Coordinates of C-alpha atoms in Angstrom, one line a residue:
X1 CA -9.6 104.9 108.1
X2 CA -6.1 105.7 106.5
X3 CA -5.2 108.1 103.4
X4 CA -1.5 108.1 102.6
X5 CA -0.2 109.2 99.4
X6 CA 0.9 105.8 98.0
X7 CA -2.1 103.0 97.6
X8 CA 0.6 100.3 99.0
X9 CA 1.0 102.5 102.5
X10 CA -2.6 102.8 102.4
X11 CA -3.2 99.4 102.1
X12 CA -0.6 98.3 104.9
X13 CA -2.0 101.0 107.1
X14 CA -5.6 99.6 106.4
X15 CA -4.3 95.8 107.4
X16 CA -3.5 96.7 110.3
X17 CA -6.6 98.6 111.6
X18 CA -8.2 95.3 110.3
X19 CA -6.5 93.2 112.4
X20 CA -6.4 95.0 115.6
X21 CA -4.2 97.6 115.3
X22 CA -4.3 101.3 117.0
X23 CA -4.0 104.5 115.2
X24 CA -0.5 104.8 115.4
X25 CA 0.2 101.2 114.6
X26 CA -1.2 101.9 111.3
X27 CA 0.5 105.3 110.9
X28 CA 4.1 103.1 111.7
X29 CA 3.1 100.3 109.2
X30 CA 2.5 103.3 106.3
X31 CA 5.1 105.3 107.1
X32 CA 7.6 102.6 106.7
X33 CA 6.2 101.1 103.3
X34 CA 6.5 105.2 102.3
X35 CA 10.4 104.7 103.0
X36 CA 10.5 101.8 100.5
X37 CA 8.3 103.0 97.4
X38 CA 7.7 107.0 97.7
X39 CA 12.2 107.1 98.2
X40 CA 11.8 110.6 96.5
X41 CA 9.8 111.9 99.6
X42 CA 10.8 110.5 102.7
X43 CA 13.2 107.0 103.8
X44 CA 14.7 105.7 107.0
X45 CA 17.3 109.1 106.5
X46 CA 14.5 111.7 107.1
X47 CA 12.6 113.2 109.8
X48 CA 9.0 113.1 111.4
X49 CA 6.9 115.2 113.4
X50 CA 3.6 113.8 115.0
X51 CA 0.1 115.0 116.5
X52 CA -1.7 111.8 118.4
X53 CA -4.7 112.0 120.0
X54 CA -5.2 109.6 122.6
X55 CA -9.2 108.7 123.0
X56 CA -9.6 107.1 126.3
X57 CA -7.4 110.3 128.2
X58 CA -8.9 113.0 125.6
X59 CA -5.1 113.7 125.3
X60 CA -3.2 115.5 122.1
X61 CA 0.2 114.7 122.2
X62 CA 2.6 116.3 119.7
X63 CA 6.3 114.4 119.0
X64 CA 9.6 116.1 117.3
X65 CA 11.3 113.8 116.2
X66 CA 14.1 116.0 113.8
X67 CA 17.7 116.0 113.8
X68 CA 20.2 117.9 115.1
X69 CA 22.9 118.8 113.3
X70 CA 26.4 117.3 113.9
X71 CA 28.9 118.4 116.7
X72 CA 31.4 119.3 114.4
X73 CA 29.0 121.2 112.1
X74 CA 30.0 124.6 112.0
X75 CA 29.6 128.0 110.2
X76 CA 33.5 128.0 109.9
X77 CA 33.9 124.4 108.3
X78 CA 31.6 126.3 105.3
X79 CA 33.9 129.4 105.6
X80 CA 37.0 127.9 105.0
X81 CA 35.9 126.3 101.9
X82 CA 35.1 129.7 100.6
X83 CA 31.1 129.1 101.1
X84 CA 28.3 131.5 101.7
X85 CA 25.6 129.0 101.7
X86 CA 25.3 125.6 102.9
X87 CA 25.2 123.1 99.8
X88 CA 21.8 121.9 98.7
X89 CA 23.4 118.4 98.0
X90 CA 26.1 116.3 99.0
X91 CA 27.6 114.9 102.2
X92 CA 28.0 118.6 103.3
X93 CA 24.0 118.9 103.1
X94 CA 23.2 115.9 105.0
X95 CA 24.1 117.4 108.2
X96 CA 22.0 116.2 110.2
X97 CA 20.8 113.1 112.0
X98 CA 18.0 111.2 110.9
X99 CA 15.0 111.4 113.2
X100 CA 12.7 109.4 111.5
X101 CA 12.9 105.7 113.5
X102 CA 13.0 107.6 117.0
X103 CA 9.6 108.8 116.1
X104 CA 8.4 105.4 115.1
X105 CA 9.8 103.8 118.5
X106 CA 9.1 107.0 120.8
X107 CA 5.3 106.8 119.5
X108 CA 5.1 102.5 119.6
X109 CA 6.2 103.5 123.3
X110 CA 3.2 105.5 123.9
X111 CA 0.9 103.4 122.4
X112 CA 2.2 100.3 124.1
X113 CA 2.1 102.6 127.5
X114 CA -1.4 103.3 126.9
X115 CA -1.8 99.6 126.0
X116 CA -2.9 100.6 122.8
X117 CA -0.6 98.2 120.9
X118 CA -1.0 95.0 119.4
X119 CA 2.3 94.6 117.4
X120 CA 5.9 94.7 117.4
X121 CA 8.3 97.0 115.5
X122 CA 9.2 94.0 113.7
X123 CA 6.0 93.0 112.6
X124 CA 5.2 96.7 111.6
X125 CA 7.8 96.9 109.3
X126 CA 7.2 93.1 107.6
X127 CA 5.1 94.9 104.7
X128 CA 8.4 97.7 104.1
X129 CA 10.9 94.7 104.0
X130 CA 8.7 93.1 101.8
X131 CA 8.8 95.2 99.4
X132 CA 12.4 96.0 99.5
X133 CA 13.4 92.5 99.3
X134 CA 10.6 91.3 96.4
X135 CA 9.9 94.9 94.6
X136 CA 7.2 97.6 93.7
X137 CA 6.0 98.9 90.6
X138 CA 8.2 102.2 90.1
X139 CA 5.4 105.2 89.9
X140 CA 5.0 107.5 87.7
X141 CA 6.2 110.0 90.4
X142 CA 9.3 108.8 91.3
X143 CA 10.4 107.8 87.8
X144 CA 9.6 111.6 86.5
X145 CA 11.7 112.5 89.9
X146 CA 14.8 110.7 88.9
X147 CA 14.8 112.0 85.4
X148 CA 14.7 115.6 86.8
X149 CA 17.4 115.1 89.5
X150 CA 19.6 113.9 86.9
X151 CA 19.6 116.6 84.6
X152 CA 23.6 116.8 84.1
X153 CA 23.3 120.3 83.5
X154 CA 22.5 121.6 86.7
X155 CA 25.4 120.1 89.0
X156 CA 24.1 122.3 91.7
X157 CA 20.8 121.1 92.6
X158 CA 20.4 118.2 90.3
X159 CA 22.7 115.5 88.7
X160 CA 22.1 113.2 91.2
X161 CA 24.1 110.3 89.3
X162 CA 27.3 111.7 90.7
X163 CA 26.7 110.0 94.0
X164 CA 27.0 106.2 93.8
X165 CA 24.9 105.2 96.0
X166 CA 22.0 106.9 94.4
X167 CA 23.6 105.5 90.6
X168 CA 23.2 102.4 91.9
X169 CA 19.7 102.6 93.8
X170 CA 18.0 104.5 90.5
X171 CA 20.2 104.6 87.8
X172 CA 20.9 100.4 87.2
X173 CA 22.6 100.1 84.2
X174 CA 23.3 103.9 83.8
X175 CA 19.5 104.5 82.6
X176 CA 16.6 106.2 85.1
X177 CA 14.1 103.8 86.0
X178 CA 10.9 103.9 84.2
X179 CA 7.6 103.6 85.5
X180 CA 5.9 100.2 85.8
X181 CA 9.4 98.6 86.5
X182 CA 10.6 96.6 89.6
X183 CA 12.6 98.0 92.4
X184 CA 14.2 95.7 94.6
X185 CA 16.4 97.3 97.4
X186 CA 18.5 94.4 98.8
X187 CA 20.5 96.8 100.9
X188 CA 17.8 98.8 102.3
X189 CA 16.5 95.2 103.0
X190 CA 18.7 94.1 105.1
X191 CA 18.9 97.4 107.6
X192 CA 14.8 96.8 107.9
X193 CA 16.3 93.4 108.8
X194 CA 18.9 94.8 111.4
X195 CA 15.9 97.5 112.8
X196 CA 13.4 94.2 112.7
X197 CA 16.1 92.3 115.1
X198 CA 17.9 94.7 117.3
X199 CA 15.2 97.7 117.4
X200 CA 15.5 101.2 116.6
X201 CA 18.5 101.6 119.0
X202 CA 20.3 99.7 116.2
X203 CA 20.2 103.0 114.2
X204 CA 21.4 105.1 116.4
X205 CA 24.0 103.3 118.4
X206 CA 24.9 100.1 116.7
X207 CA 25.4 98.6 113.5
X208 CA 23.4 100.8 111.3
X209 CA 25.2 103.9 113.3
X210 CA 28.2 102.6 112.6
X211 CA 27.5 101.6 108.8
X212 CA 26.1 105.4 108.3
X213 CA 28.3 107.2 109.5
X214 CA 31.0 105.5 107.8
X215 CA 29.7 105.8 104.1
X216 CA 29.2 109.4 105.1
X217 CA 32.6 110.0 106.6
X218 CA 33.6 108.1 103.7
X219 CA 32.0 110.9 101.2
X220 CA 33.3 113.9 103.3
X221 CA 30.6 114.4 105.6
X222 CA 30.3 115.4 108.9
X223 CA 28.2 113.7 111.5
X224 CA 29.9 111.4 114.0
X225 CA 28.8 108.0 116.2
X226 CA 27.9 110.5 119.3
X227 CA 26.3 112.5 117.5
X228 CA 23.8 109.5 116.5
X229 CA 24.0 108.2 120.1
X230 CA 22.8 112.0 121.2
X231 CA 19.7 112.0 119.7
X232 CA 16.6 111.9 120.6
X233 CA 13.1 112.2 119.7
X234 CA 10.9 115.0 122.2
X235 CA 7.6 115.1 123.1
X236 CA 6.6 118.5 122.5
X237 CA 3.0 121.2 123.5
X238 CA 1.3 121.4 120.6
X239 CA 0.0 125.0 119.8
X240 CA -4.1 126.0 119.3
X241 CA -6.0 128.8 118.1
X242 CA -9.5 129.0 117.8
X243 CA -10.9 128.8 114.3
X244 CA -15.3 129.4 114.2
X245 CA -16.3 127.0 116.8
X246 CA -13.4 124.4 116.5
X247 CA -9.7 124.5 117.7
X248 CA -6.9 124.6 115.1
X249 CA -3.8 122.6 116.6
X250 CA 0.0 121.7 115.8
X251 CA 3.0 121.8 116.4
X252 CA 5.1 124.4 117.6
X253 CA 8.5 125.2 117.0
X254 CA 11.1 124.4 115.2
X255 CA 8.6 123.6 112.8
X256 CA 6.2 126.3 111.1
X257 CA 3.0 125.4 112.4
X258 CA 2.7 128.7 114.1
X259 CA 2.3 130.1 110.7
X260 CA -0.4 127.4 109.8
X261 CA -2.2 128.8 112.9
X262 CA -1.0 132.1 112.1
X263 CA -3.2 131.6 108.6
X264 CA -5.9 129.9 109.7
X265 CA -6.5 132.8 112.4
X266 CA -6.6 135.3 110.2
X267 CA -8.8 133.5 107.8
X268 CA -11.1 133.3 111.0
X269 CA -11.9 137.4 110.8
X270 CA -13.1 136.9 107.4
X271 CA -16.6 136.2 106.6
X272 CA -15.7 133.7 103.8
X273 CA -19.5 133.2 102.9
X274 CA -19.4 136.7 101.8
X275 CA -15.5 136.3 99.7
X276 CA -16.7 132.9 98.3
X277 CA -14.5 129.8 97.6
X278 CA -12.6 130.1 95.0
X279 CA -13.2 133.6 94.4
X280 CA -10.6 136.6 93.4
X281 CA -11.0 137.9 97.3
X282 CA -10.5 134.3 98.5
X283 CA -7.5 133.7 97.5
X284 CA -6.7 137.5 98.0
X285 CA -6.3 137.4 101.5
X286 CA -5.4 133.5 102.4
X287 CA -1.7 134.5 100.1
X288 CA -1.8 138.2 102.1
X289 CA -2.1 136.3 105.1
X290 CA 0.5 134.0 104.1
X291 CA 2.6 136.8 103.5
X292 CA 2.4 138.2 107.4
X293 CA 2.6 134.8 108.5
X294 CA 6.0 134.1 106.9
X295 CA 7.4 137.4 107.7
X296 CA 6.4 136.3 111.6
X297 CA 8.2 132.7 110.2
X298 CA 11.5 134.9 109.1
X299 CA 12.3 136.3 112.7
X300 CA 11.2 134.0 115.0
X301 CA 10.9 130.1 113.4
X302 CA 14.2 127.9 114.6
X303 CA 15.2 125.6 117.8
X304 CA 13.4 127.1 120.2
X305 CA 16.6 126.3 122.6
X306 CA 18.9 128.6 120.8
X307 CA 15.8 130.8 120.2
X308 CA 12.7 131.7 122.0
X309 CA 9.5 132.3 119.5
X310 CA 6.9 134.5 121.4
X311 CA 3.9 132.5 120.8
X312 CA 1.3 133.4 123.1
X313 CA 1.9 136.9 121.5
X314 CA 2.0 135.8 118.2
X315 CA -1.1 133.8 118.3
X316 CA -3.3 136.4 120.7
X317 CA -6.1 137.3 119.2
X318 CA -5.1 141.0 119.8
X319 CA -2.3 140.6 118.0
X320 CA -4.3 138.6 115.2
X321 CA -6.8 141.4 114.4
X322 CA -4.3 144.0 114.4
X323 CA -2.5 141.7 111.5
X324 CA -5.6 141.4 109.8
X325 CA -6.6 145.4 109.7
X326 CA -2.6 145.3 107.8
X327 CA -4.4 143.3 104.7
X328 CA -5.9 145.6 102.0
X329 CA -8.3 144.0 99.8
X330 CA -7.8 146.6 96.7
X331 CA -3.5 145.5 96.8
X332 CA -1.3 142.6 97.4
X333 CA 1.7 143.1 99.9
X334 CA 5.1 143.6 98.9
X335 CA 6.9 140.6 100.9
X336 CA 9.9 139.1 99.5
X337 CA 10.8 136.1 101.4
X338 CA 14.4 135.6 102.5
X339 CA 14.0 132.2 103.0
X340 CA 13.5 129.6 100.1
X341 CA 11.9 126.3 102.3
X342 CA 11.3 123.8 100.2
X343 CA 9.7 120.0 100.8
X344 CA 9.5 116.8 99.4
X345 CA 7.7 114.8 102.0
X346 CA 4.6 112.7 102.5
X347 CA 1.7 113.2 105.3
X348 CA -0.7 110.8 106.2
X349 CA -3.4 110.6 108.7
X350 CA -5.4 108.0 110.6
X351 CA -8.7 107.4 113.0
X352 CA -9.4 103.7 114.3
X353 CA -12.4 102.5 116.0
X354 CA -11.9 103.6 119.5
X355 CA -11.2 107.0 118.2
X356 CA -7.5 107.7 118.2
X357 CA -5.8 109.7 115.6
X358 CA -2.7 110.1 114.1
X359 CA -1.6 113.3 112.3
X360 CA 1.9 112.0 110.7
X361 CA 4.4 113.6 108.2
X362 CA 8.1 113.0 107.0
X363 CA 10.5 113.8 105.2
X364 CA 14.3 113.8 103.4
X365 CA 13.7 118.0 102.6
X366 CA 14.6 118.1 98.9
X367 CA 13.8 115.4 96.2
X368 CA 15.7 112.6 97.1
X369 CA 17.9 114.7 100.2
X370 CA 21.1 114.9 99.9
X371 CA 21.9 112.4 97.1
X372 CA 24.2 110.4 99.6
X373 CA 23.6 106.9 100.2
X374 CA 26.3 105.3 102.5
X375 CA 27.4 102.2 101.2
X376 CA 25.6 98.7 102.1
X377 CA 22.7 100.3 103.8
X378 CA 20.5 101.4 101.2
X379 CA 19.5 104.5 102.9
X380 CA 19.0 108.0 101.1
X381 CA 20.2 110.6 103.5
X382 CA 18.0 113.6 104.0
X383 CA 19.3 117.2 103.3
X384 CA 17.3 119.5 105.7
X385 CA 20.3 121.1 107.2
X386 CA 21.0 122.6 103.8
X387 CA 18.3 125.0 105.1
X388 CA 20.5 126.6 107.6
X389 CA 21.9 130.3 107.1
X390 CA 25.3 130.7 107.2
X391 CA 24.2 134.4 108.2
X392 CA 25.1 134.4 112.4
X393 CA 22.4 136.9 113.0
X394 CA 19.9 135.1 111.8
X395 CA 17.8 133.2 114.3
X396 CA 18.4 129.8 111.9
X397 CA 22.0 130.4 111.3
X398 CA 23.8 127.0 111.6
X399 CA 25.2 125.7 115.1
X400 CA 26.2 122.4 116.4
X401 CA 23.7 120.2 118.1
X402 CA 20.7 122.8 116.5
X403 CA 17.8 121.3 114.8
X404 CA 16.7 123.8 111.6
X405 CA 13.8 125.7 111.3
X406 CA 11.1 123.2 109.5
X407 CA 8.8 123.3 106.7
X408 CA 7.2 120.0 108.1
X409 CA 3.8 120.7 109.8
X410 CA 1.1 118.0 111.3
X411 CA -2.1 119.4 111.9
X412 CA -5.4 118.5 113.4
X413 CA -8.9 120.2 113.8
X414 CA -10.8 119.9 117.4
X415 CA -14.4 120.3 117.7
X416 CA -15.1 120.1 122.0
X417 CA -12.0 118.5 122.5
X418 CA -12.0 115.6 119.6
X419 CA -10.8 115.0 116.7
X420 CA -13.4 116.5 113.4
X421 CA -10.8 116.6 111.1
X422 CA -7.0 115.2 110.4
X423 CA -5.6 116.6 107.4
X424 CA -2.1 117.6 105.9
X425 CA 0.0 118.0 103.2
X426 CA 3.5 117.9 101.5
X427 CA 4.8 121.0 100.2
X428 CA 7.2 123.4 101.9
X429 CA 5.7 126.7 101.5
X430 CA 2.7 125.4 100.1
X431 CA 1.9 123.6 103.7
X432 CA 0.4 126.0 105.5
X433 CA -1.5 127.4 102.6
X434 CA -3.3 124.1 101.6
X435 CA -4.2 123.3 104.6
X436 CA -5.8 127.1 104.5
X437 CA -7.4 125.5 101.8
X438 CA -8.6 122.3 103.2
X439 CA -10.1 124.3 106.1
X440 CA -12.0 126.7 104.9
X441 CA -13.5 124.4 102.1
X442 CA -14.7 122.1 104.1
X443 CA -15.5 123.7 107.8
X444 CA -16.7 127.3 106.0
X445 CA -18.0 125.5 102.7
X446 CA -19.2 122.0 103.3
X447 CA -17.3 120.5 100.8
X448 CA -16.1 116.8 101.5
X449 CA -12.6 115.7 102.0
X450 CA -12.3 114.9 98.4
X451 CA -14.1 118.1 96.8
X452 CA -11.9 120.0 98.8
X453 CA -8.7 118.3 97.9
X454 CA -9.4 118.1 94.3
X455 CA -10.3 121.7 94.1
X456 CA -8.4 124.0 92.4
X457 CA -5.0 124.7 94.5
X458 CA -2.6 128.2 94.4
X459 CA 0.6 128.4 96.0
X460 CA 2.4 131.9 96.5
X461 CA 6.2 130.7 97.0
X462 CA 9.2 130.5 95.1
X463 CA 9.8 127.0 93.4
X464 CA 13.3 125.7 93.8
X465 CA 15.7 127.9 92.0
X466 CA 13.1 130.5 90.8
X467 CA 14.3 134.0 92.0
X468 CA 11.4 135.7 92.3
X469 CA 8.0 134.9 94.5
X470 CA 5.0 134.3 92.4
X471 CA 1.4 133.5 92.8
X472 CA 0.8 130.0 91.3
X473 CA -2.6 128.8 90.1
X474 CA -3.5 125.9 88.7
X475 CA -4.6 126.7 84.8
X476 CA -8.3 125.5 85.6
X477 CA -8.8 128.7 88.0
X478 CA -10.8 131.0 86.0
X479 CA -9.0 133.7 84.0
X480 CA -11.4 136.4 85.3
X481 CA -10.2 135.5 89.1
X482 CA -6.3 135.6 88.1
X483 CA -6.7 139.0 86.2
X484 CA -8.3 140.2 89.4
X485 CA -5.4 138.9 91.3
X486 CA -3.0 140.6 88.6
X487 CA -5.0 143.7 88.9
X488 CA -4.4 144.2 92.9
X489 CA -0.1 143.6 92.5
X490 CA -0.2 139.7 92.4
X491 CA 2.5 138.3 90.0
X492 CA 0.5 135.1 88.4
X493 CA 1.8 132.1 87.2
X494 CA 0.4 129.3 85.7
X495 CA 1.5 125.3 86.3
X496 CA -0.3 122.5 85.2
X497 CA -3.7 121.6 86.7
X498 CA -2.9 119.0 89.8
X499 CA 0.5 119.6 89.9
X500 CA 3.0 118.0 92.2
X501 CA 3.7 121.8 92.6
X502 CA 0.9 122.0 95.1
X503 CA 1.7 119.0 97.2
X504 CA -0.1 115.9 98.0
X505 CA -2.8 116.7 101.1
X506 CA -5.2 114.1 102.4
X507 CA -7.6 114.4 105.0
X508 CA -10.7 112.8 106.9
X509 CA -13.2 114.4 108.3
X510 CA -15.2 112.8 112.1
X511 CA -18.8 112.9 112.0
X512 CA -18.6 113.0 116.0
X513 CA -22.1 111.9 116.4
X514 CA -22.7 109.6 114.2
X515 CA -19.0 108.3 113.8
X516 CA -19.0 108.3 110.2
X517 CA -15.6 109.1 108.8
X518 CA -15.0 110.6 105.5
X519 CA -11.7 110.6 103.7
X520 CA -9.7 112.0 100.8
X521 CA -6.7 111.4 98.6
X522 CA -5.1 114.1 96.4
X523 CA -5.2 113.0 92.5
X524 CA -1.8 115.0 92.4
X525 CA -0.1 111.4 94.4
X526 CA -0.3 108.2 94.4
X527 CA -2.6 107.5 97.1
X528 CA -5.5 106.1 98.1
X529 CA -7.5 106.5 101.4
X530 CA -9.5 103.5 102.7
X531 CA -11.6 102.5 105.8
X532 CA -13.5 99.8 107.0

């Protein structure tokens, strides 16, 4: 079974569990069609993180594969052009390298090592080159994407038309793309074409290094050939915490999944039987444990080899209960986040026959990155170094060769060692939160995957460019519960009901006796999941 957030990925993904293909085949196969048609989310300029779980050795693996930023990326380069934040577009927010083809080759090299593997990079990415070269329908999604990011009135985080290459890619004949048009991508075509032939050393050393880092150069940016040739993709420990009689996992940092666990710990003193789902008390304390989560996020959360995160402390269960005797069930915390993480990104998640699974999300950061596409490549350029502080006592303040403190999160549920359920979402802020969400409605209230992720969502956060964190509920959620919320110190706002706002989750749930899997798409994208 697959669920992917576009019905194309899904589809690709399912073709090749058909035909022989492992877990993380599948997840390769998906996540490259997701470069081609969901462009707003994630492309070949992004980065990945992974959780696999490896059947026959009872295994979990987990695999970072972000970028660092640039050797010549420095807090003084922003200083001397009078700046006291990093640009949230531009060639002077794509700062650093694109991970996202190391993890695709670092995890076909596992799978092959475990002789997992049936296909070739090449023929994993036929179905992405496909649809670069022939077309897709534009969705609804990515044509309401492109007319926000070119809203000429806000040249600082929007007007995206300034850049060329993203004009050109979006904009053909000066006018947005509508939905239900063809996108053909003859560029981006012919670097699937160049990673098809020479493999995903071609992107960091050879002729797709070379082309990138020119067109950047080219725009005023600041990565160089070594810095591509440096890179790597790491396999990394994932983190665990107990949660009722399963085991919560992910990854640690630079990413936030300690604050996922974080949550989902604290949600563990709580008898949610007696809050009940979507009740004023539930969502109550899943945002007040948000809140002591992300203040944990705010000092510790960045390259753990510039900074050391205490996790075993963090995650103790000593230190967990004395967290959760700080939440007060009459008020809501005053916690105003310094930070402002936001994501645009996709998750997907797979289980084949033997049992493997594949916990898989990427991303370009911001809607669209950085708005930089280097000439003749076709490739958006992610801007998740914009999310470095220019601040040098903060633990995320910018450094050469650092990777950033990420939003991106893959997690998976354990149940005596094996996978019971593979779930995830987009979202930034809104990550850990809905996947609070997913948890607790399915493992505490039996919904399904689906029930679950067509619920009604919140997400306590700041949108991008809002200056003040808010409570967000989708209008469906009973008034009664968000005047109780109002009542206790929560500042409530309403969005639309299945709002991008919330994210796009997926999961599937492992009936580990019977084998029986059960998936679900979120309504808010464009996805589908399917099995066999």
């Amino acid at each position: 079974m697959i669920t992917t957030p576009h019905y194309l990925a899904s589809q690709t993904g399912l073709h090749i569990l058909r035909s022989g293909g492992c877990a993380i085949e599948a997840a390769i196969a998906a996540a490259a069609v997701l470069t081609v048609v969901y462009p707003q989310m994630c492309t070949l300029g992004g980065d990945n993180f992974w959780l696999i779980y490896n059947a026959a050795d009872k295994e979990l693996k987990g695999l970072n594969a972000s970028g660092r930023s640039g050797s010549q990326v420095t807090r003084t380069v922003y200083e001397n052009l009078g700046l006291s934040q990093i640009p949230s577009r531009g060639p002077l927010a794509a700062i650093t390298v694109p991970g996202v083809v190391s993890g695709w080759d670092k995890a076909l090299g596992y799978a092959k090592e475990h002789r997992q593997a049936r296909f070739s990079l090449d023929e994993l990415l036929s179905d992405a080159l496909v649809y670069a070269e022939e077309g897709f329908p534009v969705s609804k999604s990515l044509a309401d994407w492109i007319v926000v990011d070119t809203d000429t009135q806000d040249t600082e985080q929007r007007c995206l038309q300034r850049y060329p290459g993203f004009a050109k890619l979006f904009l053909p004949e000066g006018q947005p793309l509508r939905a239900c048009t063809r996108l053909r991508q003859p560029d981006l075509a012919r670097s699937l074409r160049i990673l098809m032939d020479q493999g995903a050393a071609a992107f960091y050393e050879g002729e797709l290094a070379h082309a990138l880092v020119r067109g950047l150069r080219d725009a005023g940016g600041l990565l160089t050939e070594e810095d591509f040739a440096r890179h790597t993709a790491d396999w990394v420990e994932p983190l665990s915490t107990p949660y009722r009689q399963y085991t919560a996992c992910n990854l640690p940092p630079n990413t936030q999944g300690v604050s996922s666990l974080q949550i989902l710990a604290l949600a563990a003193t709580l008898d949610m039987q007696a809050l009940g789902e979507g009740s004023a008390d539930y969502y109550h304390y899943l945002i007040e444990a948000t809140k002591l989560a992300f203040a944990d996020r705010e000092r510790y959360v960045t390259d753990p080899d510039f900074v050391q995160a205490p996790l075993e402390h963090l995650l103790s269960q000593d230190y967990i209960h004395s967290q959760a005797a700080r939440m007060d069930r009459s008020k809501a915390r005053d916690f105003a986040s310094l930070l402002d993480p936001k994501g645009d990104t996709i998750w997907l998640g797979v289980v084949d026959g033997a049992g493997n699974a594949v916990s898989l999300i990427q991303s370009i950061y911001n809607d669209f990155g950085s708005g930089i596409v280097p000439e003749g490549t076709g490739i958006l350029l992610q801007n998740r170094g914009s999310f470095f502080s220019l601040n040098p006592k903060h633990p995320n303040t910018l450094e050469p060769a650092k990777r950033t403190m990420h939003t991106l999160n893959p997690p998976m549920i354990l149940e005596n060692g094996r996978p019971r359920l593979v779930y995830g979402t987009m979202g930034g802020e809104g990550q850990p939160q809905t996947q609070a969400a997913l948890v607790t409605r399915i493992l505490d209230f039996g919904m399904t995957p689906q029930e679950a992720i067509d619920a009604p969502r919140w997400l306590y956060g700041r949108t991008w460019g809002a200056s003040s964190n808010t409570v967000k509920l989708e209008a469906r959620i009973d008034r009664a519960v968000a005047h109780d919320l109002e009542a206790r110190g929560h500042v409530v706002e309403y969005v639309a009901d299945y709002s991008d706002t919330m994210g796009h989750a997926g999961a599937i749930l492992i009936d580990q006796e019977s084998g029986i899997l059960q998936g679900g798409t979120d309504p808010r994208s464009d996805g589908q999941a399917l099995g066999y």
